[in-house]
């Protein structure tokens, strides 16, 4: 069983704050790391898929980095807005036939 | 363009019953995967299908089965329901089923087993 850990489990920030959270995964047999945003009452939405060590991806105010050798990825949100409130999920694949999700980080941005 | 659609949105069953959940992928996507999400946890992989063949199976009992049809839609079947099967069941589609691709999720079916 693969262990994918996300921290923190939940986070409260003020509008305008920048924040980041972590996804830890096994460092062997890496194939891909996914990030999804899941807003309440909606479907999970893909943010990034990263496959190379050192990958950095950016989408607006959200960016992610990847370190496959040490088994972690960071997700950064610059200048958080209330609409960023959601659960952020990471998911890991080791070239096997499944995607293993972490437990998610629940972000709440207060206006 | 229609996204991934799942039906029904909500379902209430009693222990021992059987349930069928349905999923239609995004047009052009050939792979469908199913996930179970229990409150407070991340989604857990159940099955992946590509071109009507099972490509992967998670750690779920044989009471769980699935299939994919020629039009790439899919059904998830659960027999002999247990209270612990109460969860949100998510379907996701992708073009080739490679895990280097993003998954596109439906809104899920909320199953309650009483």
Tab-separated table of C-alpha atoms in Angstrom:
chain	number	residue	atom	x	y	z
A	1	UNK	CA	0.000	0.000	0.000
A	2	UNK	CA	1.470	3.358	-1.063
A	3	UNK	CA	1.505	6.145	1.500
A	4	UNK	CA	0.655	9.643	0.258
A	5	UNK	CA	0.521	12.245	3.025
A	6	UNK	CA	-0.675	15.826	2.829
A	7	UNK	CA	-0.057	18.530	5.380
A	8	UNK	CA	-1.555	20.420	6.948
A	9	UNK	CA	-4.986	18.775	7.026
A	10	UNK	CA	-6.641	22.184	7.187
A	11	UNK	CA	-5.580	25.787	6.969
A	12	UNK	CA	-7.301	29.114	7.658
A	13	UNK	CA	-5.766	32.221	6.073
A	14	UNK	CA	-6.796	35.808	5.535
A	15	UNK	CA	-7.558	37.180	2.086
A	16	UNK	CA	-4.322	38.379	0.530
A	17	UNK	CA	-2.076	35.969	2.442
A	18	UNK	CA	0.161	33.632	0.492
A	19	UNK	CA	0.184	30.014	1.569
A	20	UNK	CA	1.645	26.654	0.724
A	21	UNK	CA	1.065	23.017	1.535
A	22	UNK	CA	2.914	19.762	1.116
A	23	UNK	CA	2.368	16.385	-0.487
A	24	UNK	CA	4.749	13.551	0.470
A	25	UNK	CA	4.955	10.349	-1.536
A	26	UNK	CA	7.268	7.331	-1.977
A	27	UNK	CA	10.527	8.384	-3.640
A	28	UNK	CA	10.978	5.129	-5.572
A	29	UNK	CA	9.448	4.226	-8.948
A	30	UNK	CA	7.989	7.684	-9.535
A	31	UNK	CA	5.844	8.237	-12.624
A	32	UNK	CA	3.471	11.157	-12.037
A	33	UNK	CA	2.152	13.519	-9.367
A	34	UNK	CA	-1.256	15.182	-9.751
A	35	UNK	CA	-2.833	18.153	-7.950
A	36	UNK	CA	-6.596	18.686	-7.884
A	37	UNK	CA	-8.800	21.414	-6.421
A	38	UNK	CA	-12.159	20.296	-5.035
A	39	UNK	CA	-14.677	22.975	-4.195
A	40	UNK	CA	-17.709	22.095	-2.122
A	41	UNK	CA	-20.611	20.713	-4.195
A	42	UNK	CA	-18.462	20.573	-7.336
A	43	UNK	CA	-16.248	17.980	-9.055
A	44	UNK	CA	-12.513	17.736	-8.400
A	45	UNK	CA	-10.703	19.837	-11.008
A	46	UNK	CA	-7.199	19.096	-12.239
A	47	UNK	CA	-4.597	21.774	-11.548
A	48	UNK	CA	-1.343	20.120	-12.570
A	49	UNK	CA	0.216	16.829	-13.604
A	50	UNK	CA	3.965	16.695	-13.086
A	51	UNK	CA	6.250	13.939	-14.294
A	52	UNK	CA	9.845	15.223	-14.095
A	53	UNK	CA	12.025	15.884	-11.072
A	54	UNK	CA	12.388	19.639	-10.666
A	55	UNK	CA	9.168	20.353	-12.580
A	56	UNK	CA	7.530	23.664	-11.781
A	57	UNK	CA	4.019	24.430	-12.992
A	58	UNK	CA	2.007	27.639	-12.737
A	59	UNK	CA	-1.646	28.530	-13.296
A	60	UNK	CA	-2.487	32.101	-12.391
A	61	UNK	CA	-1.710	32.599	-8.701
A	62	UNK	CA	-1.198	28.875	-8.075
A	63	UNK	CA	2.091	27.103	-8.639
A	64	UNK	CA	3.597	23.721	-7.776
A	65	UNK	CA	7.054	22.231	-7.498
A	66	UNK	CA	8.195	18.629	-7.559
A	67	UNK	CA	11.127	16.794	-5.947
A	68	UNK	CA	10.957	13.110	-6.883
A	69	UNK	CA	14.295	12.207	-5.266
A	70	UNK	CA	13.091	13.173	-1.796
A	71	UNK	CA	9.417	12.450	-2.470
A	72	UNK	CA	7.592	15.738	-2.020
A	73	UNK	CA	5.646	18.384	-3.905
A	74	UNK	CA	4.646	21.852	-2.750
A	75	UNK	CA	1.567	23.772	-3.851
A	76	UNK	CA	1.743	27.551	-3.476
A	77	UNK	CA	-1.090	30.058	-3.624
A	78	UNK	CA	-0.072	33.703	-3.892
A	79	UNK	CA	-2.448	36.355	-2.538
A	80	UNK	CA	-5.228	33.960	-1.473
A	81	UNK	CA	-8.788	34.930	-2.386
A	82	UNK	CA	-12.053	33.614	-0.876
A	83	UNK	CA	-12.708	31.722	-4.127
A	84	UNK	CA	-9.535	29.704	-3.454
A	85	UNK	CA	-11.339	28.042	-0.533
A	86	UNK	CA	-11.423	24.356	-1.401
A	87	UNK	CA	-9.829	21.014	-0.607
A	88	UNK	CA	-6.549	20.489	-2.462
A	89	UNK	CA	-5.730	16.874	-3.251
A	90	UNK	CA	-2.500	15.394	-4.493
A	91	UNK	CA	-2.267	11.961	-6.115
A	92	UNK	CA	0.741	9.774	-6.906
A	93	UNK	CA	1.385	7.126	-9.547
A	94	UNK	CA	4.388	4.792	-9.625
A	95	UNK	CA	3.766	3.448	-13.146
A	96	UNK	CA	1.392	0.901	-11.670
A	97	UNK	CA	-2.256	0.775	-12.583
A	98	UNK	CA	-3.625	3.095	-9.952
A	99	UNK	CA	-3.542	6.650	-8.676
A	100	UNK	CA	-3.151	6.979	-4.894
A	101	UNK	CA	-4.617	10.116	-3.356
A	102	UNK	CA	-3.588	11.873	-0.182
A	103	UNK	CA	-6.158	12.929	2.392
A	104	UNK	CA	-6.245	16.508	1.138
A	105	UNK	CA	-5.606	19.949	2.606
A	106	UNK	CA	-8.742	21.953	3.314
A	107	UNK	CA	-8.082	25.650	2.731
A	108	UNK	CA	-10.424	28.348	4.041
A	109	UNK	CA	-9.745	31.949	3.012
A	110	UNK	CA	-11.454	34.590	5.139
A	111	UNK	CA	-12.440	37.889	3.471
B	1	UNK	CA	-19.185	20.309	-24.251
B	2	UNK	CA	-20.629	17.936	-21.659
B	3	UNK	CA	-18.314	16.938	-18.880
B	4	UNK	CA	-18.294	13.598	-17.105
B	5	UNK	CA	-21.843	12.736	-16.057
B	6	UNK	CA	-22.832	10.344	-13.302
B	7	UNK	CA	-26.195	8.962	-12.300
B	8	UNK	CA	-27.931	8.873	-9.988
B	9	UNK	CA	-26.670	11.783	-7.857
B	10	UNK	CA	-27.995	10.297	-4.643
B	11	UNK	CA	-29.078	6.798	-3.689
B	12	UNK	CA	-30.342	5.175	-0.500
B	13	UNK	CA	-30.133	1.391	-0.142
B	14	UNK	CA	-30.400	-1.125	2.678
B	15	UNK	CA	-27.838	-3.696	3.721
B	16	UNK	CA	-27.667	-6.727	1.457
B	17	UNK	CA	-29.069	-4.947	-1.577
B	18	UNK	CA	-27.315	-4.429	-4.873
B	19	UNK	CA	-26.556	-1.096	-6.557
B	20	UNK	CA	-25.537	0.020	-10.051
B	21	UNK	CA	-23.880	3.379	-10.622
B	22	UNK	CA	-23.425	4.840	-14.092
B	23	UNK	CA	-20.879	7.109	-15.714
B	24	UNK	CA	-20.567	8.742	-19.128
B	25	UNK	CA	-17.080	10.038	-19.973
B	26	UNK	CA	-16.191	13.176	-21.869
B	27	UNK	CA	-16.664	12.633	-25.592
B	28	UNK	CA	-13.473	11.162	-27.068
B	29	UNK	CA	-12.177	9.815	-23.761
B	30	UNK	CA	-11.587	6.079	-23.821
B	31	UNK	CA	-10.677	5.460	-20.188
B	32	UNK	CA	-12.906	5.521	-17.129
B	33	UNK	CA	-11.852	5.015	-13.543
B	34	UNK	CA	-13.880	4.734	-10.345
B	35	UNK	CA	-13.029	6.048	-6.889
B	36	UNK	CA	-14.668	5.761	-3.468
B	37	UNK	CA	-14.436	8.772	-1.194
B	38	UNK	CA	-15.318	8.533	2.470
B	39	UNK	CA	-15.747	11.803	4.364
B	40	UNK	CA	-12.450	13.116	5.652
B	41	UNK	CA	-10.322	10.904	3.406
B	42	UNK	CA	-8.964	11.161	-0.109
B	43	UNK	CA	-10.559	9.215	-2.967
B	44	UNK	CA	-9.594	5.523	-3.093
B	45	UNK	CA	-9.053	3.810	-6.427
B	46	UNK	CA	-11.507	1.023	-7.262
B	47	UNK	CA	-11.161	0.253	-10.995
B	48	UNK	CA	-9.760	1.583	-14.247
B	49	UNK	CA	-11.076	0.576	-17.669
B	50	UNK	CA	-9.628	1.359	-21.074
B	51	UNK	CA	-11.182	0.264	-24.344
B	52	UNK	CA	-13.595	-2.012	-22.457
B	53	UNK	CA	-10.785	-3.903	-20.706
B	54	UNK	CA	-10.020	-3.750	-16.992
B	55	UNK	CA	-6.616	-2.144	-16.632
B	56	UNK	CA	-6.369	-1.832	-12.880
B	57	UNK	CA	-8.131	-2.837	-9.706
B	58	UNK	CA	-7.754	-1.404	-6.230
B	59	UNK	CA	-7.986	-3.173	-2.897
B	60	UNK	CA	-11.734	-3.763	-2.880
B	61	UNK	CA	-13.635	-7.031	-2.334
B	62	UNK	CA	-15.172	-9.065	-5.150
B	63	UNK	CA	-18.564	-7.569	-4.284
B	64	UNK	CA	-17.379	-4.622	-6.390
B	65	UNK	CA	-17.387	-5.092	-10.147
B	66	UNK	CA	-17.475	-2.839	-13.164
B	67	UNK	CA	-17.641	-2.861	-16.897
B	68	UNK	CA	-17.167	-0.483	-19.809
B	69	UNK	CA	-19.407	-0.427	-22.838
B	70	UNK	CA	-18.555	0.102	-26.554
B	71	UNK	CA	-19.543	3.775	-26.218
B	72	UNK	CA	-16.997	4.040	-23.332
B	73	UNK	CA	-19.644	4.611	-20.672
B	74	UNK	CA	-19.233	2.529	-17.544
B	75	UNK	CA	-21.162	0.907	-14.714
B	76	UNK	CA	-19.986	0.160	-11.200
B	77	UNK	CA	-21.876	-2.626	-9.433
B	78	UNK	CA	-21.776	-3.370	-5.740
B	79	UNK	CA	-23.435	-6.523	-4.384
B	80	UNK	CA	-24.443	-7.410	-0.841
B	81	UNK	CA	-24.160	-3.825	0.373
B	82	UNK	CA	-22.626	-3.169	3.779
B	83	UNK	CA	-22.995	-0.077	5.956
B	84	UNK	CA	-19.332	0.662	5.240
B	85	UNK	CA	-20.060	1.036	1.526
B	86	UNK	CA	-21.742	4.374	2.280
B	87	UNK	CA	-19.585	6.899	0.455
B	88	UNK	CA	-19.326	9.263	-2.495
B	89	UNK	CA	-18.463	7.318	-5.660
B	90	UNK	CA	-16.559	9.345	-8.208
B	91	UNK	CA	-16.032	8.531	-11.852
B	92	UNK	CA	-13.189	10.080	-13.843
B	93	UNK	CA	-12.315	9.931	-17.522
B	94	UNK	CA	-9.178	10.526	-19.561
B	95	UNK	CA	-8.217	10.038	-23.172
B	96	UNK	CA	-5.792	7.142	-22.917
B	97	UNK	CA	-5.784	6.160	-19.261
B	98	UNK	CA	-2.132	7.108	-18.878
B	99	UNK	CA	-1.421	8.546	-15.436
B	100	UNK	CA	0.600	11.261	-17.132
B	101	UNK	CA	-2.776	12.765	-18.127
B	102	UNK	CA	-5.183	14.818	-16.056
B	103	UNK	CA	-8.354	13.110	-14.896
B	104	UNK	CA	-11.723	14.763	-15.460
B	105	UNK	CA	-14.152	13.953	-12.656
B	106	UNK	CA	-17.911	13.767	-12.458
B	107	UNK	CA	-19.875	15.160	-9.524
B	108	UNK	CA	-20.259	11.745	-7.966
B	109	UNK	CA	-23.012	9.504	-6.659
B	110	UNK	CA	-23.664	9.755	-2.941
B	111	UNK	CA	-24.596	6.270	-1.712
B	112	UNK	CA	-26.139	5.792	1.717
B	113	UNK	CA	-26.549	2.248	3.017
B	114	UNK	CA	-28.977	1.899	5.933
